[in-house]
Coordinates of C-alpha atoms in Angstrom, one line a residue:
Chain A
M14 CA 63.0 -77.2 -56.0
A15 CA 59.2 -77.7 -56.2
T16 CA 56.8 -80.0 -54.5
D17 CA 53.2 -81.0 -54.9
L18 CA 51.1 -79.9 -52.0
S19 CA 49.5 -83.3 -51.3
S20 CA 52.4 -85.6 -51.8
H21 CA 53.6 -85.6 -48.1
V22 CA 53.5 -83.5 -45.0
L23 CA 55.6 -80.5 -45.9
D24 CA 58.2 -79.0 -43.5
P25 CA 56.9 -75.5 -42.4
Q26 CA 60.5 -74.3 -42.2
Q27 CA 61.1 -75.1 -45.8
W28 CA 57.8 -74.4 -47.4
G29 CA 56.1 -72.1 -45.0
M30 CA 53.2 -72.6 -42.6
K31 CA 50.4 -72.2 -45.0
A32 CA 51.6 -74.9 -47.4
A33 CA 52.6 -77.2 -44.5
R34 CA 49.2 -77.1 -42.9
L35 CA 47.4 -77.5 -46.2
S36 CA 49.6 -80.6 -46.9
E37 CA 48.5 -82.1 -43.6
V38 CA 44.8 -81.3 -44.4
A39 CA 45.2 -83.0 -47.8
L40 CA 46.8 -86.1 -46.2
L41 CA 43.9 -86.3 -43.7
G42 CA 41.8 -87.0 -46.8
L43 CA 40.0 -83.6 -46.7
P44 CA 39.4 -81.7 -50.0
V45 CA 42.2 -79.2 -50.7
P46 CA 42.7 -77.7 -54.2
P47 CA 45.8 -79.1 -56.0
G48 CA 48.8 -76.9 -55.4
L49 CA 52.4 -76.6 -56.3
C50 CA 55.0 -75.1 -54.0
L51 CA 57.9 -73.3 -55.6
N52 CA 61.1 -72.3 -53.9
P53 CA 61.6 -68.5 -54.2
T54 CA 65.4 -68.6 -54.5
D55 CA 65.1 -71.0 -57.4
L56 CA 62.6 -68.6 -59.1
T57 CA 65.2 -65.9 -59.1
S58 CA 68.5 -67.8 -59.5
S59 CA 67.6 -70.7 -61.8
P60 CA 64.0 -70.2 -63.1
D61 CA 64.1 -72.9 -65.8
E62 CA 63.3 -75.8 -63.5
P63 CA 60.4 -73.9 -61.6
A64 CA 59.0 -73.0 -65.1
R65 CA 59.1 -76.7 -66.2
A66 CA 57.5 -77.8 -62.9
L67 CA 54.8 -75.2 -63.3
N68 CA 54.2 -76.3 -66.8
T69 CA 53.8 -79.9 -65.8
W70 CA 51.6 -79.1 -62.9
I71 CA 49.2 -77.1 -65.2
E72 CA 49.2 -79.9 -67.7
L73 CA 48.4 -82.4 -64.9
Y74 CA 45.6 -80.5 -63.2
R75 CA 44.4 -78.3 -66.0
P76 CA 43.0 -75.6 -63.7
Q77 CA 40.7 -73.0 -65.2
R78 CA 42.1 -70.2 -63.0
V79 CA 44.9 -70.1 -60.5
V80 CA 45.6 -68.5 -57.2
V81 CA 49.2 -67.5 -56.3
R82 CA 50.0 -67.0 -52.7
T83 CA 53.0 -66.7 -50.5
S84 CA 53.6 -69.3 -47.7
A85 CA 56.1 -68.5 -45.0
G86 CA 56.2 -67.6 -41.3
E87 CA 52.6 -66.4 -41.0
D88 CA 49.7 -68.2 -39.3
L89 CA 51.5 -68.7 -36.0
L90 CA 49.8 -69.6 -32.7
H91 CA 49.6 -66.1 -31.4
T92 CA 50.2 -64.0 -34.6
A93 CA 48.2 -64.7 -37.7
H94 CA 49.4 -61.9 -40.0
A95 CA 46.1 -62.7 -41.8
G96 CA 45.8 -60.9 -45.1
R97 CA 49.2 -59.2 -44.7
T98 CA 50.9 -61.3 -47.5
V99 CA 50.2 -61.2 -51.2
S100 CA 47.5 -63.4 -52.8
L101 CA 46.8 -63.1 -56.5
L102 CA 43.3 -64.4 -57.5
N103 CA 41.9 -65.1 -61.0
C104 CA 45.3 -65.7 -62.6
P105 CA 45.1 -67.5 -66.0
A106 CA 46.6 -71.0 -66.1
D107 CA 49.5 -69.8 -68.3
P108 CA 52.9 -70.8 -67.0
A109 CA 54.7 -67.8 -68.6
A110 CA 52.2 -65.3 -67.3
L111 CA 52.2 -66.9 -63.9
L112 CA 56.0 -66.7 -63.6
Q113 CA 55.9 -63.1 -64.7
A114 CA 53.3 -62.3 -62.1
I115 CA 55.2 -64.1 -59.4
T116 CA 58.5 -62.4 -60.3
H117 CA 57.0 -58.9 -60.4
E118 CA 54.4 -59.0 -57.7
L119 CA 55.5 -61.6 -55.1
L120 CA 59.2 -61.7 -55.0
P121 CA 60.4 -58.1 -54.8
L122 CA 58.5 -57.3 -51.7
G123 CA 61.4 -56.3 -49.6
P124 CA 62.4 -57.4 -46.1
E125 CA 58.8 -57.9 -44.9
A126 CA 58.1 -60.4 -47.7
P127 CA 57.7 -63.7 -45.9
V128 CA 58.9 -65.8 -48.8
E129 CA 62.6 -66.0 -48.1
D130 CA 62.3 -69.1 -46.0
G131 CA 59.0 -70.3 -47.4
S132 CA 57.5 -70.9 -50.8
I133 CA 55.3 -69.5 -53.5
L134 CA 52.1 -71.6 -53.6
V135 CA 50.3 -71.9 -56.9
Q136 CA 46.9 -73.4 -56.5
Q137 CA 43.8 -74.2 -58.5
Q138 CA 41.2 -71.6 -57.9
V139 CA 38.0 -73.2 -56.7
E140 CA 34.8 -72.1 -58.5
A141 CA 32.1 -72.1 -55.9
P142 CA 28.8 -70.4 -55.1
L143 CA 30.0 -69.6 -51.5
Y144 CA 33.3 -68.8 -49.9
G145 CA 33.9 -67.9 -46.3
V146 CA 35.7 -68.2 -43.0
A147 CA 34.8 -70.5 -40.1
F148 CA 36.1 -70.2 -36.5
Y149 CA 35.9 -73.4 -34.4
G150 CA 36.7 -73.8 -30.7
A151 CA 35.1 -75.0 -27.5
R152 CA 32.6 -77.0 -29.6
H153 CA 31.3 -73.8 -31.1
L154 CA 31.3 -72.9 -34.8
S155 CA 31.0 -69.4 -36.2
V156 CA 30.6 -69.0 -39.9
E157 CA 30.6 -66.0 -42.3
A158 CA 30.1 -66.4 -46.0
S159 CA 29.9 -64.5 -49.2
S160 CA 29.7 -65.2 -52.9
A161 CA 33.0 -63.5 -53.7
P162 CA 36.2 -65.7 -53.2
D163 CA 37.8 -63.0 -51.0
G164 CA 34.6 -61.4 -49.8
I165 CA 34.8 -62.3 -46.2
T166 CA 38.6 -62.1 -45.8
S167 CA 38.5 -58.7 -47.4
G168 CA 35.9 -57.5 -45.0
T169 CA 32.8 -57.1 -47.1
R170 CA 29.4 -57.6 -45.4
P171 CA 28.6 -61.4 -45.1
T172 CA 25.6 -62.6 -46.9
V173 CA 25.5 -65.7 -44.6
R174 CA 26.2 -65.8 -40.8
A175 CA 25.8 -68.9 -38.7
G176 CA 26.6 -70.2 -35.3
A177 CA 26.4 -73.8 -34.3
T178 CA 27.1 -76.1 -31.4
D179 CA 26.7 -79.9 -31.4
R180 CA 23.1 -79.3 -30.3
H181 CA 21.8 -76.3 -32.1
I182 CA 22.3 -74.2 -35.3
T183 CA 21.3 -70.6 -35.8
A184 CA 21.9 -69.0 -39.1
R185 CA 20.8 -66.0 -41.2
W186 CA 20.9 -65.2 -44.9
E187 CA 20.7 -61.8 -46.4
Q188 CA 18.8 -60.8 -49.5
D189 CA 17.1 -63.5 -51.5
M190 CA 19.4 -66.4 -50.7
L191 CA 17.7 -69.6 -49.9
P192 CA 18.6 -71.0 -46.5
N193 CA 20.4 -74.3 -46.2
L194 CA 22.1 -76.2 -43.3
A195 CA 24.3 -78.7 -45.1
L196 CA 27.1 -76.2 -45.3
V197 CA 27.0 -75.4 -41.6
R198 CA 26.9 -79.1 -40.7
R199 CA 29.8 -80.0 -43.0
L200 CA 31.8 -77.1 -41.7
G201 CA 31.1 -78.2 -38.1
S202 CA 32.4 -81.7 -38.6
L203 CA 35.3 -80.6 -40.8
C204 CA 36.5 -77.8 -38.4
S205 CA 36.1 -80.2 -35.4
Q206 CA 38.4 -82.7 -37.1
L207 CA 40.9 -80.0 -38.0
S208 CA 40.9 -78.6 -34.5
E209 CA 41.5 -82.0 -33.0
H210 CA 44.2 -82.8 -35.5
F211 CA 46.2 -79.6 -35.1
G212 CA 45.5 -79.2 -31.4
F213 CA 44.3 -75.6 -31.5
E214 CA 41.1 -73.6 -32.2
V215 CA 41.0 -73.2 -35.9
D216 CA 40.3 -70.4 -38.3
V217 CA 39.5 -72.0 -41.7
E218 CA 39.1 -70.3 -45.0
W219 CA 36.9 -72.5 -47.2
A220 CA 34.8 -72.8 -50.4
W221 CA 31.5 -74.6 -50.6
T222 CA 30.8 -76.3 -53.9
G223 CA 27.4 -77.5 -52.9
A224 CA 28.7 -81.0 -52.5
T225 CA 31.7 -80.5 -50.3
V226 CA 33.7 -78.0 -48.3
V227 CA 37.1 -77.3 -49.8
V228 CA 39.8 -76.1 -47.4
L229 CA 41.7 -73.1 -48.6
Q230 CA 43.7 -72.2 -45.5
V231 CA 43.9 -73.2 -41.8
R232 CA 45.4 -71.1 -39.1
P233 CA 45.0 -70.9 -35.3
V234 CA 42.4 -68.6 -33.8
T235 CA 44.7 -66.1 -32.1
R236 CA 42.0 -64.2 -30.2
P237 CA 38.6 -65.5 -29.1
L238 CA 35.4 -64.2 -30.7
A239 CA 33.5 -61.9 -28.3
G240 CA 30.2 -63.5 -29.3
W241 CA 31.2 -66.9 -28.0
A242 CA 30.5 -66.0 -24.4
A243 CA 26.8 -65.3 -25.2
Chain B
M20 CA -11.2 -64.5 -41.1
S21 CA -12.4 -65.3 -37.6
A22 CA -12.2 -68.8 -36.1
Q23 CA -13.5 -71.0 -39.0
G24 CA -14.0 -74.6 -39.9
K25 CA -12.1 -76.6 -42.5
S26 CA -14.6 -76.1 -45.3
E27 CA -14.5 -72.3 -44.9
A28 CA -10.7 -72.5 -44.7
V29 CA -10.7 -74.5 -48.0
A30 CA -12.9 -71.8 -49.6
T31 CA -10.6 -69.1 -48.3
L32 CA -7.5 -70.8 -49.6
R33 CA -9.1 -71.4 -53.0
R34 CA -10.2 -67.8 -53.2
H35 CA -6.6 -66.7 -52.7
G36 CA -5.2 -69.1 -55.2
L37 CA -3.3 -71.1 -52.5
L38 CA -5.0 -74.5 -52.9
R39 CA -3.0 -76.9 -55.0
V40 CA -4.6 -80.2 -54.1
P41 CA -8.0 -80.9 -55.7
V42 CA -10.2 -80.7 -52.7
H43 CA -13.9 -81.1 -52.6
V44 CA -16.1 -80.1 -49.7
F45 CA -19.4 -81.9 -49.0
D46 CA -21.8 -80.1 -46.7
E47 CA -23.3 -83.2 -45.3
A48 CA -20.8 -86.0 -44.6
R49 CA -23.5 -88.7 -44.4
R50 CA -24.8 -88.0 -47.9
V51 CA -21.5 -88.6 -49.8
S52 CA -21.8 -91.4 -52.2
A53 CA -19.1 -93.7 -53.5
G54 CA -20.2 -93.1 -57.1
E55 CA -19.8 -89.3 -56.7
L56 CA -16.3 -89.8 -55.3
E57 CA -15.4 -92.1 -58.1
Q58 CA -16.6 -89.6 -60.6
L59 CA -14.6 -86.8 -59.0
F60 CA -11.4 -88.6 -58.1
G61 CA -11.4 -91.8 -60.2
E62 CA -12.3 -95.3 -59.1
A63 CA -8.9 -96.5 -58.0
T64 CA -7.8 -93.2 -56.3
R65 CA -7.0 -93.5 -52.6
L66 CA -8.5 -90.6 -50.6
V67 CA -8.1 -88.6 -47.5
A68 CA -11.4 -87.6 -45.9
R69 CA -11.5 -85.1 -43.0
G70 CA -14.5 -84.3 -40.9
A71 CA -15.3 -80.6 -40.8
S72 CA -17.3 -78.5 -38.6
T73 CA -18.7 -75.0 -38.9
Y74 CA -16.2 -73.7 -36.3
E75 CA -12.5 -74.3 -35.7
E76 CA -12.8 -77.6 -33.9
R77 CA -9.7 -79.8 -33.5
N78 CA -9.2 -83.5 -33.7
L79 CA -12.2 -84.2 -35.8
P80 CA -12.4 -87.7 -37.4
R81 CA -10.5 -88.5 -40.5
L82 CA -9.9 -91.4 -42.8
I83 CA -6.6 -91.8 -44.6
G84 CA -5.8 -93.8 -47.7
A85 CA -9.3 -95.1 -48.3
T86 CA -11.2 -96.1 -51.5
P87 CA -14.3 -94.1 -52.4
G88 CA -16.4 -97.1 -51.2
E89 CA -14.6 -97.1 -47.8
V90 CA -15.1 -93.3 -47.5
H91 CA -18.8 -93.7 -48.2
A92 CA -19.2 -96.4 -45.5
W93 CA -17.2 -94.4 -43.0
A94 CA -19.0 -91.1 -43.6
R95 CA -22.4 -92.7 -43.0
R96 CA -21.4 -93.2 -39.4
L97 CA -20.3 -89.7 -38.7
P98 CA -22.2 -87.2 -36.6
A99 CA -25.0 -85.5 -38.5
H100 CA -23.6 -81.9 -38.1
L101 CA -20.2 -82.7 -39.8
S102 CA -19.4 -81.9 -43.3
L103 CA -16.5 -83.6 -45.2
V104 CA -13.4 -82.3 -46.9
I105 CA -12.0 -84.9 -49.3
Q106 CA -8.8 -84.9 -51.4
P107 CA -6.6 -87.5 -53.1
Y108 CA -4.2 -89.4 -50.8
E109 CA -0.6 -88.4 -51.1
H110 CA 2.4 -89.6 -49.2
V111 CA 3.4 -86.7 -46.9
S112 CA 7.1 -86.3 -46.5
C113 CA 7.2 -83.1 -44.5
S114 CA 4.8 -80.9 -42.4
V115 CA 4.8 -77.2 -41.9
E116 CA 3.0 -74.8 -39.6
L117 CA 3.1 -71.2 -40.6
A118 CA 2.6 -68.1 -38.5
V119 CA 2.0 -65.1 -40.8
Y120 CA 2.7 -61.6 -39.4
T121 CA 2.9 -58.3 -41.3
D122 CA 6.6 -58.2 -41.8
R123 CA 7.6 -61.7 -40.9
T124 CA 6.6 -65.2 -41.5
V125 CA 7.7 -68.0 -39.2
A126 CA 7.6 -71.6 -40.3
E127 CA 8.0 -74.6 -38.2
L128 CA 9.0 -77.7 -40.1
V129 CA 9.1 -81.4 -39.1
P130 CA 9.7 -84.4 -41.2
G131 CA 6.7 -86.7 -41.7
I132 CA 3.1 -86.1 -40.5
W133 CA 3.2 -83.7 -37.6
E134 CA -0.2 -84.8 -36.1
L135 CA 1.0 -88.3 -35.6
D136 CA 3.6 -87.3 -33.1
N137 CA 4.2 -83.8 -31.7
R138 CA 7.3 -84.7 -29.8
L139 CA 9.6 -83.8 -32.7
T140 CA 11.6 -80.6 -32.2
P141 CA 10.9 -78.5 -35.3
L142 CA 13.3 -76.5 -37.4
V143 CA 12.2 -72.9 -37.2
L144 CA 12.5 -70.7 -40.3
H145 CA 12.0 -66.9 -40.0
L146 CA 11.4 -65.1 -43.3
Y147 CA 11.7 -61.3 -43.4
P148 CA 11.5 -59.1 -46.5
E149 CA 15.2 -58.8 -46.9
R150 CA 16.6 -61.9 -45.1
S151 CA 15.9 -65.2 -43.6
A152 CA 17.0 -66.9 -40.4
I153 CA 17.0 -70.4 -39.0
D154 CA 16.8 -71.9 -35.5
A155 CA 17.4 -75.6 -35.8
P156 CA 17.9 -78.4 -33.3
E157 CA 21.1 -80.3 -34.1
S158 CA 20.1 -83.5 -32.5
G159 CA 20.8 -85.7 -35.5
L160 CA 17.9 -87.7 -36.9
Q161 CA 14.5 -87.7 -35.3
P162 CA 11.9 -90.5 -35.2
A163 CA 9.4 -89.1 -37.6
R164 CA 6.1 -90.8 -38.4
F165 CA 4.7 -91.3 -41.8
H166 CA 1.8 -93.1 -43.5
S167 CA 1.6 -95.5 -46.4
P168 CA -1.5 -97.2 -47.7
A169 CA 0.3 -100.6 -47.7
I170 CA 1.6 -100.6 -44.1
G171 CA -0.3 -97.8 -42.4
H172 CA 1.6 -95.6 -39.9
Y173 CA 5.3 -96.2 -39.7
E174 CA 8.3 -94.5 -38.1
Q175 CA 11.6 -93.6 -39.7
S176 CA 14.6 -91.7 -38.5
T177 CA 15.1 -88.6 -40.6
R178 CA 15.3 -84.8 -40.4
V179 CA 14.1 -81.9 -42.5
D180 CA 16.5 -81.6 -45.4
D181 CA 17.8 -78.5 -47.1
W182 CA 15.7 -79.0 -50.2
Q183 CA 12.5 -79.1 -48.1
L184 CA 13.7 -76.0 -46.2
A185 CA 14.4 -74.1 -49.5
T186 CA 11.0 -75.2 -50.8
V187 CA 9.2 -73.7 -47.8
A188 CA 11.2 -70.5 -48.1
Q189 CA 10.5 -70.2 -51.8
W190 CA 6.8 -71.0 -51.4
I191 CA 6.4 -68.2 -48.8
R192 CA 8.2 -65.7 -51.1
E193 CA 6.1 -66.7 -54.1
H194 CA 2.8 -66.4 -52.2
R195 CA 3.8 -63.3 -50.3
S196 CA 1.0 -61.2 -51.8
A197 CA -1.7 -63.9 -51.0
L198 CA -0.4 -64.2 -47.5
D199 CA -0.5 -60.4 -47.0
A200 CA -4.1 -60.4 -48.4
L201 CA -5.1 -63.1 -46.0
C202 CA -3.5 -61.2 -43.1
Q203 CA -5.4 -58.1 -44.0
Q204 CA -8.7 -60.1 -44.4
H205 CA -8.1 -61.7 -41.0
G206 CA -7.3 -58.3 -39.4
G207 CA -4.0 -59.6 -38.0
P208 CA -1.6 -62.5 -37.9
F209 CA -2.9 -66.0 -38.7
G210 CA -1.7 -69.5 -39.0
M211 CA -1.6 -72.1 -41.8
K212 CA -1.0 -75.8 -41.8
L213 CA 0.8 -77.2 -44.9
Q214 CA 2.0 -80.6 -46.0
Y215 CA 4.5 -81.6 -48.7
S216 CA 3.8 -84.3 -51.2
S217 CA 5.8 -85.1 -54.3
R218 CA 2.8 -84.7 -56.7
Y219 CA 1.4 -81.4 -55.4
G220 CA 4.4 -79.9 -53.6
L221 CA 3.7 -77.8 -50.6
S222 CA -0.1 -77.6 -50.1
P223 CA -2.0 -75.6 -47.5
Q224 CA -4.4 -77.9 -45.6
N225 CA -6.0 -75.6 -43.0
L226 CA -6.0 -72.1 -41.5
R227 CA -5.5 -71.2 -37.9
S228 CA -7.1 -68.1 -36.4
T229 CA -4.5 -67.8 -33.6
V230 CA -0.7 -67.7 -33.6
P231 CA 1.9 -67.0 -30.9
A232 CA 2.7 -63.4 -30.1
L233 CA 5.7 -62.3 -32.0
S234 CA 7.7 -61.9 -28.8
A235 CA 7.3 -65.6 -28.2
W236 CA 9.8 -66.3 -31.0
D237 CA 12.4 -64.0 -29.5
A238 CA 12.2 -65.4 -26.0
P239 CA 15.4 -65.3 -24.1
T240 CA 17.5 -68.4 -24.7
E241 CA 18.2 -68.9 -21.1
A242 CA 15.2 -70.5 -19.5
P243 CA 14.5 -70.3 -15.7
P244 CA 14.9 -73.5 -13.7
L245 CA 12.3 -75.9 -15.0
N246 CA 10.6 -79.0 -13.9
T247 CA 10.5 -81.4 -16.8
I248 CA 7.3 -83.3 -17.7
V249 CA 7.9 -86.3 -20.0
S250 CA 4.4 -87.9 -19.8
T251 CA 0.9 -86.6 -19.8
A252 CA 0.1 -89.0 -16.9
V253 CA 2.5 -87.7 -14.2
D254 CA 1.7 -85.3 -11.4
I255 CA 2.1 -81.6 -12.3
P256 CA 4.8 -79.9 -10.3
P257 CA 4.6 -76.1 -9.5
G258 CA 6.3 -73.4 -11.5
P259 CA 7.3 -73.1 -15.1
L260 CA 7.5 -76.4 -16.9
L261 CA 9.5 -78.0 -19.7
L262 CA 7.1 -80.2 -21.6
D263 CA 8.8 -83.0 -23.5
V264 CA 5.7 -85.0 -24.1
S265 CA 4.2 -86.8 -27.1
V266 CA 0.5 -86.7 -27.8
A267 CA -0.4 -88.3 -31.1
R268 CA -3.5 -87.0 -32.8
E269 CA -5.3 -90.3 -32.1
E270 CA -4.8 -89.6 -28.4
H271 CA -6.4 -86.2 -28.4
Q272 CA -8.5 -87.0 -25.3
H273 CA -5.2 -87.3 -23.4
L274 CA -4.3 -83.9 -24.7
S275 CA -7.5 -82.3 -23.5
E276 CA -7.2 -83.9 -20.0
F277 CA -3.5 -82.9 -19.8
V278 CA -4.2 -79.3 -20.7
E279 CA -7.0 -79.2 -18.1
R280 CA -4.8 -80.7 -15.4
L281 CA -2.1 -78.1 -16.2
T282 CA -4.5 -75.2 -15.8
R283 CA -6.1 -76.7 -12.7
S284 CA -2.7 -77.0 -11.1
G285 CA -1.9 -73.4 -11.6
T286 CA 0.7 -73.7 -14.3
R287 CA 1.2 -70.3 -16.1
E288 CA 4.3 -70.8 -18.2
V289 CA 5.5 -73.8 -20.2
Y290 CA 8.5 -74.4 -22.5
L291 CA 7.9 -76.8 -25.4
A292 CA 10.4 -79.0 -27.1
S293 CA 7.8 -79.7 -29.7
G294 CA 7.6 -76.2 -31.2
L295 CA 5.4 -73.2 -30.8
L296 CA 3.0 -74.1 -33.6
S297 CA 2.3 -77.7 -32.6
H298 CA -1.2 -78.8 -31.7
L299 CA 0.0 -79.0 -28.1
A300 CA 1.1 -75.4 -28.2
I301 CA -2.1 -74.2 -29.8
N302 CA -4.2 -75.9 -27.1
L303 CA -2.0 -74.6 -24.3
R304 CA -2.2 -71.0 -25.6
E305 CA -5.9 -71.3 -25.9
A306 CA -6.0 -72.4 -22.2
G307 CA -4.3 -69.2 -21.3
L308 CA -0.8 -70.4 -20.7
T309 CA 2.4 -68.6 -21.8
V310 CA 4.1 -70.9 -24.3
R311 CA 7.7 -70.6 -25.1
G312 CA 10.0 -72.7 -27.3
A313 CA 12.8 -74.8 -25.9
H314 CA 16.0 -76.1 -27.5
G315 CA 18.7 -78.3 -26.3

């Protein structure tokens, strides 16, 4: 069984929390990279159909590069499990190679692997000059960004930091980056919309193309940022 | 560089390779002829003529968008001691005031022509050798004032865009060595007024001999309880004040009277919505008041 990420609101029990939230974001009309959810049981018991689905999906969207991630019981209200599941970046858009990578690197992860009740999410990798994470809550936005797709999530030093309320923006850029505010403003309105929709303070992973913010993942903020009280 | 007039400022800017607009200085305003201007700028060229003095005098007369003949007629009526700085008229889309320090340059940006209305809250850009930072109001569009030869002054809701912001940052970086040389020549921090036009890009217009103390930019964000002044005509209450007033350049006499009333009433500290480098801020500092920025 396979499903397109943006066709309908996905059931988190069946497809995992990550995919379910992204399907909601896509149906809100916000930019989400095209994605295909594959059932992990099918991948091991009857791989022909997932292979065909993957082949059709690649023919349809023709991604340059692909990200493969697990989507299961992470990103809960009080427990994010952020970064504790597998993500494979920079995968070639080759169905056979992708299936092999999924089979070897995502499926045999043992009892902690969260894919048993969820899905394997294959998504177009967004090519962008900036990637990052934004926290939004109590009308306050905090942003960290880097030029590497996993720069902020993996803990490298941000090249951009920003904080914003609906009345004021402060931001700083490292090295010779030229400052701009469009990203912060777009993130502010996008995160506010997501927070209102989901009903919790949001932690959003995103990519900035220069024209738009693409949503890569949405989860609840499980602990407040210390800086927000300042 | 001590306190200096516009013509000396133009010479200094030219010497440091910072002048982009073709500017001509005439020592005696009254002796400028239409024929001379036509020869220098072309017969059909609209001009901006600014009165200049031998010292850093503010709010001197100026004529915007005039023909060489109109400049000639206007200049003949100017006071005898004034000289004249003349440049081609260009539509100004953005105004910038720089404060140049040794390891930091601070730029305040507003859309439109700043002198026409200093009520706008500027976007503040801090440029350090290895990073930059922004402090920006997020109040949506602001009523900025512009000028066109066809309709004169007009107002439009807008804000400083990212491209203008990047242009200012890039300009400061590209001219770092010239700014450092000016800083050294001046013997300390100095200020510079710039305007952006599509033909000449970011062009320095004047130099300021004084700028806020560096600590003024890093003032605590929490202000003490403040009385707010929204008009230059109201009574001055005691204590620190939040000034949210507009004094257009054409109303400079109100500005002088207002500053004088503030000092007479014993005001020592003010918070400005209009930025630390605005004309109002410059005048208040020169009157001995502590001037801090205000946001929100």
